[in-house]
Amino acid sequence: MMFAVGLFTNAAAQGMRATPPPSPVPLGKATAAAVWAPSQDILARARNFCDKSMGAASFPECFMNQLAAAGAPAESTAFTRALYQGSDGQVGLMSAFKSYGTVGVAQVMYPLRANDNYGLLFVNTDPNLLDPDDLKKLDQAAMDQDAVFQSIKKQYPQADLWPGDRSGKDPWPQAKQLPDGGTEFIVSYPLINGCHACARVGVAGFGWEFDSSGKFLKTVYIPTPAIKCGHIKPAGTSSQP
């Protein structure tokens, strides 16, 4: 504990200003070396320090600098800063990693989010750091034509795709080899009737296809059987008995 306190005191003494972080180390190939799981105490100290010393616009940079000062590995810091610069300002820490050959999948913890604190990213791809919960990239037009989805919409008019729960120790997509040597990753998404806490009325599957070099090709809708009415649960509840 004294070690963590010393790190944050040292950062404060150096003066954490409202300036962008230093130029990050190039991300290069993402590997499990970027995985880092800081304690809740380290996260709370970083948040409290930046709450007191930074405005909203400078908070993410301050937070990342505080984590680096608290001992985040260089690979973790490079990943976090590359994600921040390549997204809409998301601050994420790689919490787990799985290699599928050319393409890797990173589980990411987003400590500043109010909800859905975990996500997945396809890494070592072109383009890199692809978020499977970027719903705009999904072939929803094909889903709209599916008879099962149309049946769900008829019964639940507000049913729509939502990002999936990517937390836990086994968040990984199913991988399938393509004939040309590429890989298709099958990702599941809940169909929720109207709001984050509303009933989960179905599930949709989409394949994310990459060629053998890791170049992203397209998404493909995968028809999924309907959930029986007796199995419908509110969003956020476990499917385990």
CSV table of C-alpha atoms in Angstrom, one decimal:
chain,number,residue,atom,x,y,z
A,1,MET,CA,0.0,0.0,0.0
A,2,MET,CA,2.8,2.4,0.9
A,3,PHE,CA,4.3,1.7,-2.6
A,4,ALA,CA,1.1,2.8,-4.3
A,5,VAL,CA,0.8,5.9,-2.2
A,6,GLY,CA,4.4,6.8,-3.0
A,7,LEU,CA,3.8,6.5,-6.7
A,8,PHE,CA,0.8,8.8,-6.7
A,9,THR,CA,2.5,11.3,-4.4
A,10,ASN,CA,5.5,11.4,-6.8
A,11,ALA,CA,3.1,12.0,-9.7
A,12,ALA,CA,1.5,14.8,-7.9
A,13,ALA,CA,4.8,16.4,-7.0
A,14,GLN,CA,5.8,16.4,-10.7
A,15,GLY,CA,2.6,18.3,-11.5
A,16,MET,CA,0.0,16.4,-13.7
A,17,ARG,CA,-1.0,19.2,-16.0
A,18,ALA,CA,-3.9,19.4,-18.5
A,19,THR,CA,-1.8,18.4,-21.4
A,20,PRO,CA,-1.8,15.4,-23.7
A,21,PRO,CA,0.2,12.4,-22.6
A,22,PRO,CA,3.7,12.0,-24.1
A,23,SER,CA,3.8,10.4,-27.6
A,24,PRO,CA,2.9,6.8,-27.0
A,25,VAL,CA,5.1,3.9,-27.8
A,26,PRO,CA,3.9,2.4,-31.1
A,27,LEU,CA,1.4,-0.3,-30.4
A,28,GLY,CA,3.0,-2.9,-32.7
A,29,LYS,CA,1.6,-6.4,-32.4
A,30,ALA,CA,-0.7,-6.8,-29.4
A,31,THR,CA,0.1,-9.7,-27.2
A,32,ALA,CA,-0.7,-11.0,-23.7
A,33,ALA,CA,2.2,-8.8,-22.4
A,34,ALA,CA,-0.3,-5.9,-22.5
A,35,VAL,CA,-2.6,-7.6,-19.9
A,36,TRP,CA,-2.7,-5.7,-16.6
A,37,ALA,CA,-5.2,-5.9,-13.8
A,38,PRO,CA,-4.7,-3.0,-11.4
A,39,SER,CA,-6.3,-3.1,-8.0
A,40,GLN,CA,-9.4,-1.2,-7.2
A,41,ASP,CA,-7.3,0.9,-4.9
A,42,ILE,CA,-5.1,2.0,-7.8
A,43,LEU,CA,-8.1,2.8,-9.9
A,44,ALA,CA,-9.8,4.7,-7.1
A,45,ARG,CA,-6.6,6.8,-6.4
A,46,ALA,CA,-6.2,7.7,-10.0
A,47,ARG,CA,-9.8,8.7,-10.3
A,48,ASN,CA,-9.8,10.7,-7.1
A,49,PHE,CA,-6.5,12.5,-8.0
A,50,CYS,CA,-7.9,13.5,-11.4
A,51,ASP,CA,-11.3,14.5,-10.0
A,52,LYS,CA,-9.6,17.1,-7.8
A,53,SER,CA,-7.0,18.4,-10.3
A,54,MET,CA,-8.4,18.1,-13.8
A,55,GLY,CA,-11.4,19.3,-15.8
A,56,ALA,CA,-13.6,16.9,-17.7
A,57,ALA,CA,-11.7,17.5,-21.0
A,58,SER,CA,-8.4,16.6,-19.4
A,59,PHE,CA,-9.6,13.7,-17.2
A,60,PRO,CA,-8.8,10.8,-19.5
A,61,GLU,CA,-5.2,11.9,-20.1
A,62,CYS,CA,-4.7,12.5,-16.4
A,63,PHE,CA,-6.1,9.0,-15.6
A,64,MET,CA,-3.9,7.3,-18.1
A,65,ASN,CA,-0.8,9.1,-16.7
A,66,GLN,CA,-1.7,8.1,-13.2
A,67,LEU,CA,-2.0,4.5,-14.2
A,68,ALA,CA,1.4,4.6,-15.9
A,69,ALA,CA,2.9,6.2,-12.7
A,70,ALA,CA,1.3,3.4,-10.6
A,71,GLY,CA,3.3,0.8,-12.5
A,72,ALA,CA,1.3,-0.2,-15.6
A,73,PRO,CA,3.6,-2.2,-17.9
A,74,ALA,CA,4.9,-0.4,-21.0
A,75,GLU,CA,2.9,-2.7,-23.3
A,76,SER,CA,-0.3,-2.0,-21.3
A,77,THR,CA,0.2,1.7,-21.5
A,78,ALA,CA,0.9,1.6,-25.2
A,79,PHE,CA,-2.3,-0.4,-25.8
A,80,THR,CA,-4.4,1.9,-23.6
A,81,ARG,CA,-3.1,5.0,-25.3
A,82,ALA,CA,-3.5,3.5,-28.8
A,83,LEU,CA,-7.1,2.6,-28.0
A,84,TYR,CA,-7.8,6.1,-26.6
A,85,GLN,CA,-6.3,7.8,-29.8
A,86,GLY,CA,-8.0,5.4,-32.2
A,87,SER,CA,-11.5,5.4,-30.7
A,88,ASP,CA,-13.9,8.1,-29.5
A,89,GLY,CA,-11.7,8.7,-26.4
A,90,GLN,CA,-12.4,5.4,-24.7
A,91,VAL,CA,-10.0,4.5,-21.9
A,92,GLY,CA,-9.5,0.7,-21.7
A,93,LEU,CA,-7.1,-1.7,-20.1
A,94,MET,CA,-6.5,-5.1,-21.6
A,95,SER,CA,-7.7,-7.7,-19.0
A,96,ALA,CA,-7.2,-10.9,-21.1
A,97,PHE,CA,-5.9,-11.9,-24.5
A,98,LYS,CA,-6.4,-14.8,-26.8
A,99,SER,CA,-4.5,-15.5,-30.0
A,100,TYR,CA,-6.2,-17.1,-33.0
A,101,GLY,CA,-3.1,-17.0,-35.2
A,102,THR,CA,-2.8,-13.8,-37.2
A,103,VAL,CA,-5.8,-12.2,-35.4
A,104,GLY,CA,-6.0,-11.8,-31.7
A,105,VAL,CA,-8.9,-10.9,-29.4
A,106,ALA,CA,-8.5,-8.7,-26.4
A,107,GLN,CA,-10.9,-8.5,-23.5
A,108,VAL,CA,-10.9,-4.9,-22.4
A,109,MET,CA,-12.0,-3.3,-19.1
A,110,TYR,CA,-13.3,0.2,-19.4
A,111,PRO,CA,-12.9,1.7,-15.8
A,112,LEU,CA,-14.5,5.0,-16.6
A,113,ARG,CA,-17.8,3.6,-18.0
A,114,ALA,CA,-21.0,3.7,-15.9
A,115,ASN,CA,-22.3,0.5,-17.5
A,116,ASP,CA,-20.9,-2.3,-19.7
A,117,ASN,CA,-17.4,-2.1,-18.3
A,118,TYR,CA,-16.1,-4.9,-20.4
A,119,GLY,CA,-15.7,-5.3,-24.1
A,120,LEU,CA,-13.8,-7.2,-26.8
A,121,LEU,CA,-11.5,-5.9,-29.5
A,122,PHE,CA,-10.1,-7.6,-32.6
A,123,VAL,CA,-6.4,-6.8,-32.6
A,124,ASN,CA,-3.5,-7.2,-35.1
A,125,THR,CA,-6.0,-6.6,-37.8
A,126,ASP,CA,-6.5,-4.1,-40.7
A,127,PRO,CA,-8.0,-1.8,-39.5
A,128,ASN,CA,-6.8,-2.5,-36.0
A,129,LEU,CA,-8.7,-2.4,-32.7
A,130,LEU,CA,-12.0,-3.4,-34.2
A,131,ASP,CA,-14.9,-3.4,-31.7
A,132,PRO,CA,-17.4,-6.2,-32.3
A,133,ASP,CA,-20.0,-4.2,-30.4
A,134,ASP,CA,-19.8,-1.4,-33.0
A,135,LEU,CA,-23.3,-2.3,-34.2
A,136,LYS,CA,-23.0,0.0,-37.3
A,137,LYS,CA,-20.7,-2.6,-38.8
A,138,LEU,CA,-23.2,-5.4,-38.5
A,139,ASP,CA,-25.2,-6.6,-41.6
A,140,GLN,CA,-28.5,-5.7,-39.9
A,141,ALA,CA,-30.3,-5.5,-43.3
A,142,ALA,CA,-29.9,-9.3,-43.6
A,143,MET,CA,-31.2,-9.7,-40.1
A,144,ASP,CA,-34.2,-7.6,-40.8
A,145,GLN,CA,-35.2,-10.0,-43.6
A,146,ASP,CA,-34.9,-13.1,-41.4
A,147,ALA,CA,-38.2,-14.8,-40.5
A,148,VAL,CA,-37.2,-15.5,-36.9
A,149,PHE,CA,-36.3,-11.9,-36.3
A,150,GLN,CA,-39.5,-10.7,-38.0
A,151,SER,CA,-41.4,-13.0,-35.7
A,152,ILE,CA,-39.7,-11.5,-32.6
A,153,LYS,CA,-40.3,-8.0,-33.8
A,154,LYS,CA,-44.0,-8.8,-34.3
A,155,GLN,CA,-44.3,-9.9,-30.7
A,156,TYR,CA,-41.9,-7.3,-29.3
A,157,PRO,CA,-42.0,-4.2,-31.5
A,158,GLN,CA,-39.1,-2.5,-29.7
A,159,ALA,CA,-36.8,-5.4,-29.9
A,160,ASP,CA,-33.4,-4.5,-31.2
A,161,LEU,CA,-29.7,-5.4,-31.1
A,162,TRP,CA,-27.6,-4.5,-28.1
A,163,PRO,CA,-24.0,-4.9,-27.2
A,164,GLY,CA,-23.2,-8.2,-25.6
A,165,ASP,CA,-21.9,-9.0,-22.1
A,166,ARG,CA,-18.2,-9.4,-22.6
A,167,SER,CA,-17.2,-9.9,-18.9
A,168,GLY,CA,-16.2,-13.1,-17.2
A,169,LYS,CA,-13.4,-15.6,-17.9
A,170,ASP,CA,-14.7,-17.0,-21.2
A,171,PRO,CA,-15.9,-14.1,-23.3
A,172,TRP,CA,-14.3,-15.4,-26.5
A,173,PRO,CA,-16.0,-15.7,-29.9
A,174,GLN,CA,-16.2,-19.0,-31.7
A,175,ALA,CA,-13.6,-19.1,-34.5
A,176,LYS,CA,-14.2,-20.9,-37.8
A,177,GLN,CA,-11.6,-21.4,-40.6
A,178,LEU,CA,-12.7,-20.0,-44.0
A,179,PRO,CA,-11.9,-21.8,-47.3
A,180,ASP,CA,-9.4,-19.2,-48.4
A,181,GLY,CA,-7.4,-19.4,-45.1
A,182,GLY,CA,-9.1,-16.6,-43.4
A,183,THR,CA,-11.1,-16.7,-40.1
A,184,GLU,CA,-14.7,-16.0,-39.2
A,185,PHE,CA,-15.4,-15.1,-35.6
A,186,ILE,CA,-19.0,-15.7,-34.5
A,187,VAL,CA,-20.2,-13.2,-32.0
A,188,SER,CA,-23.6,-13.2,-30.2
A,189,TYR,CA,-25.7,-10.2,-29.4
A,190,PRO,CA,-28.8,-9.9,-27.2
A,191,LEU,CA,-32.1,-8.7,-28.6
A,192,ILE,CA,-33.6,-6.5,-26.0
A,193,ASN,CA,-37.1,-5.1,-25.9
A,194,GLY,CA,-36.6,-1.4,-25.7
A,195,CYS,CA,-34.1,-0.5,-22.9
A,196,HIS,CA,-30.9,-1.6,-21.2
A,197,ALA,CA,-32.9,-3.2,-18.3
A,198,CYS,CA,-35.8,-4.5,-20.4
A,199,ALA,CA,-36.5,-8.1,-21.3
A,200,ARG,CA,-34.0,-10.1,-23.3
A,201,VAL,CA,-36.3,-11.6,-26.0
A,202,GLY,CA,-33.8,-13.2,-28.4
A,203,VAL,CA,-30.2,-13.5,-29.5
A,204,ALA,CA,-28.6,-12.7,-32.9
A,205,GLY,CA,-25.3,-14.1,-34.2
A,206,PHE,CA,-22.9,-12.3,-36.6
A,207,GLY,CA,-19.8,-13.6,-38.2
A,208,TRP,CA,-16.8,-11.2,-38.5
A,209,GLU,CA,-14.7,-12.3,-41.4
A,210,PHE,CA,-10.9,-11.6,-41.9
A,211,ASP,CA,-8.6,-12.8,-44.6
A,212,SER,CA,-5.4,-14.7,-43.9
A,213,SER,CA,-3.4,-11.5,-43.4
A,214,GLY,CA,-5.9,-10.2,-40.8
A,215,LYS,CA,-7.7,-7.7,-43.1
A,216,PHE,CA,-11.3,-7.2,-42.1
A,217,LEU,CA,-13.7,-8.2,-44.9
A,218,LYS,CA,-17.3,-8.0,-43.8
A,219,THR,CA,-19.9,-9.2,-41.3
A,220,VAL,CA,-22.4,-11.9,-42.0
A,221,TYR,CA,-25.7,-12.4,-40.2
A,222,ILE,CA,-26.1,-15.9,-38.8
A,223,PRO,CA,-29.8,-17.0,-38.3
A,224,THR,CA,-30.4,-18.0,-34.7
A,225,PRO,CA,-33.3,-20.0,-33.2
A,226,ALA,CA,-35.9,-18.1,-31.3
A,227,ILE,CA,-35.9,-18.1,-27.5
A,228,LYS,CA,-38.9,-19.9,-26.0
A,229,CYS,CA,-41.2,-17.5,-24.1
A,230,GLY,CA,-40.6,-19.3,-20.9
A,231,HIS,CA,-36.9,-18.7,-21.2
A,232,ILE,CA,-37.1,-14.9,-21.7
A,233,LYS,CA,-35.4,-13.0,-18.9
A,234,PRO,CA,-34.9,-9.4,-18.0
A,235,ALA,CA,-31.6,-8.0,-19.3
A,236,GLY,CA,-28.7,-8.4,-16.9
A,237,THR,CA,-30.0,-11.6,-15.3
A,238,SER,CA,-28.1,-14.9,-15.5
A,239,SER,CA,-29.1,-17.6,-17.9
A,240,GLN,CA,-28.0,-20.2,-15.3
A,241,PRO,CA,-30.7,-22.0,-13.3
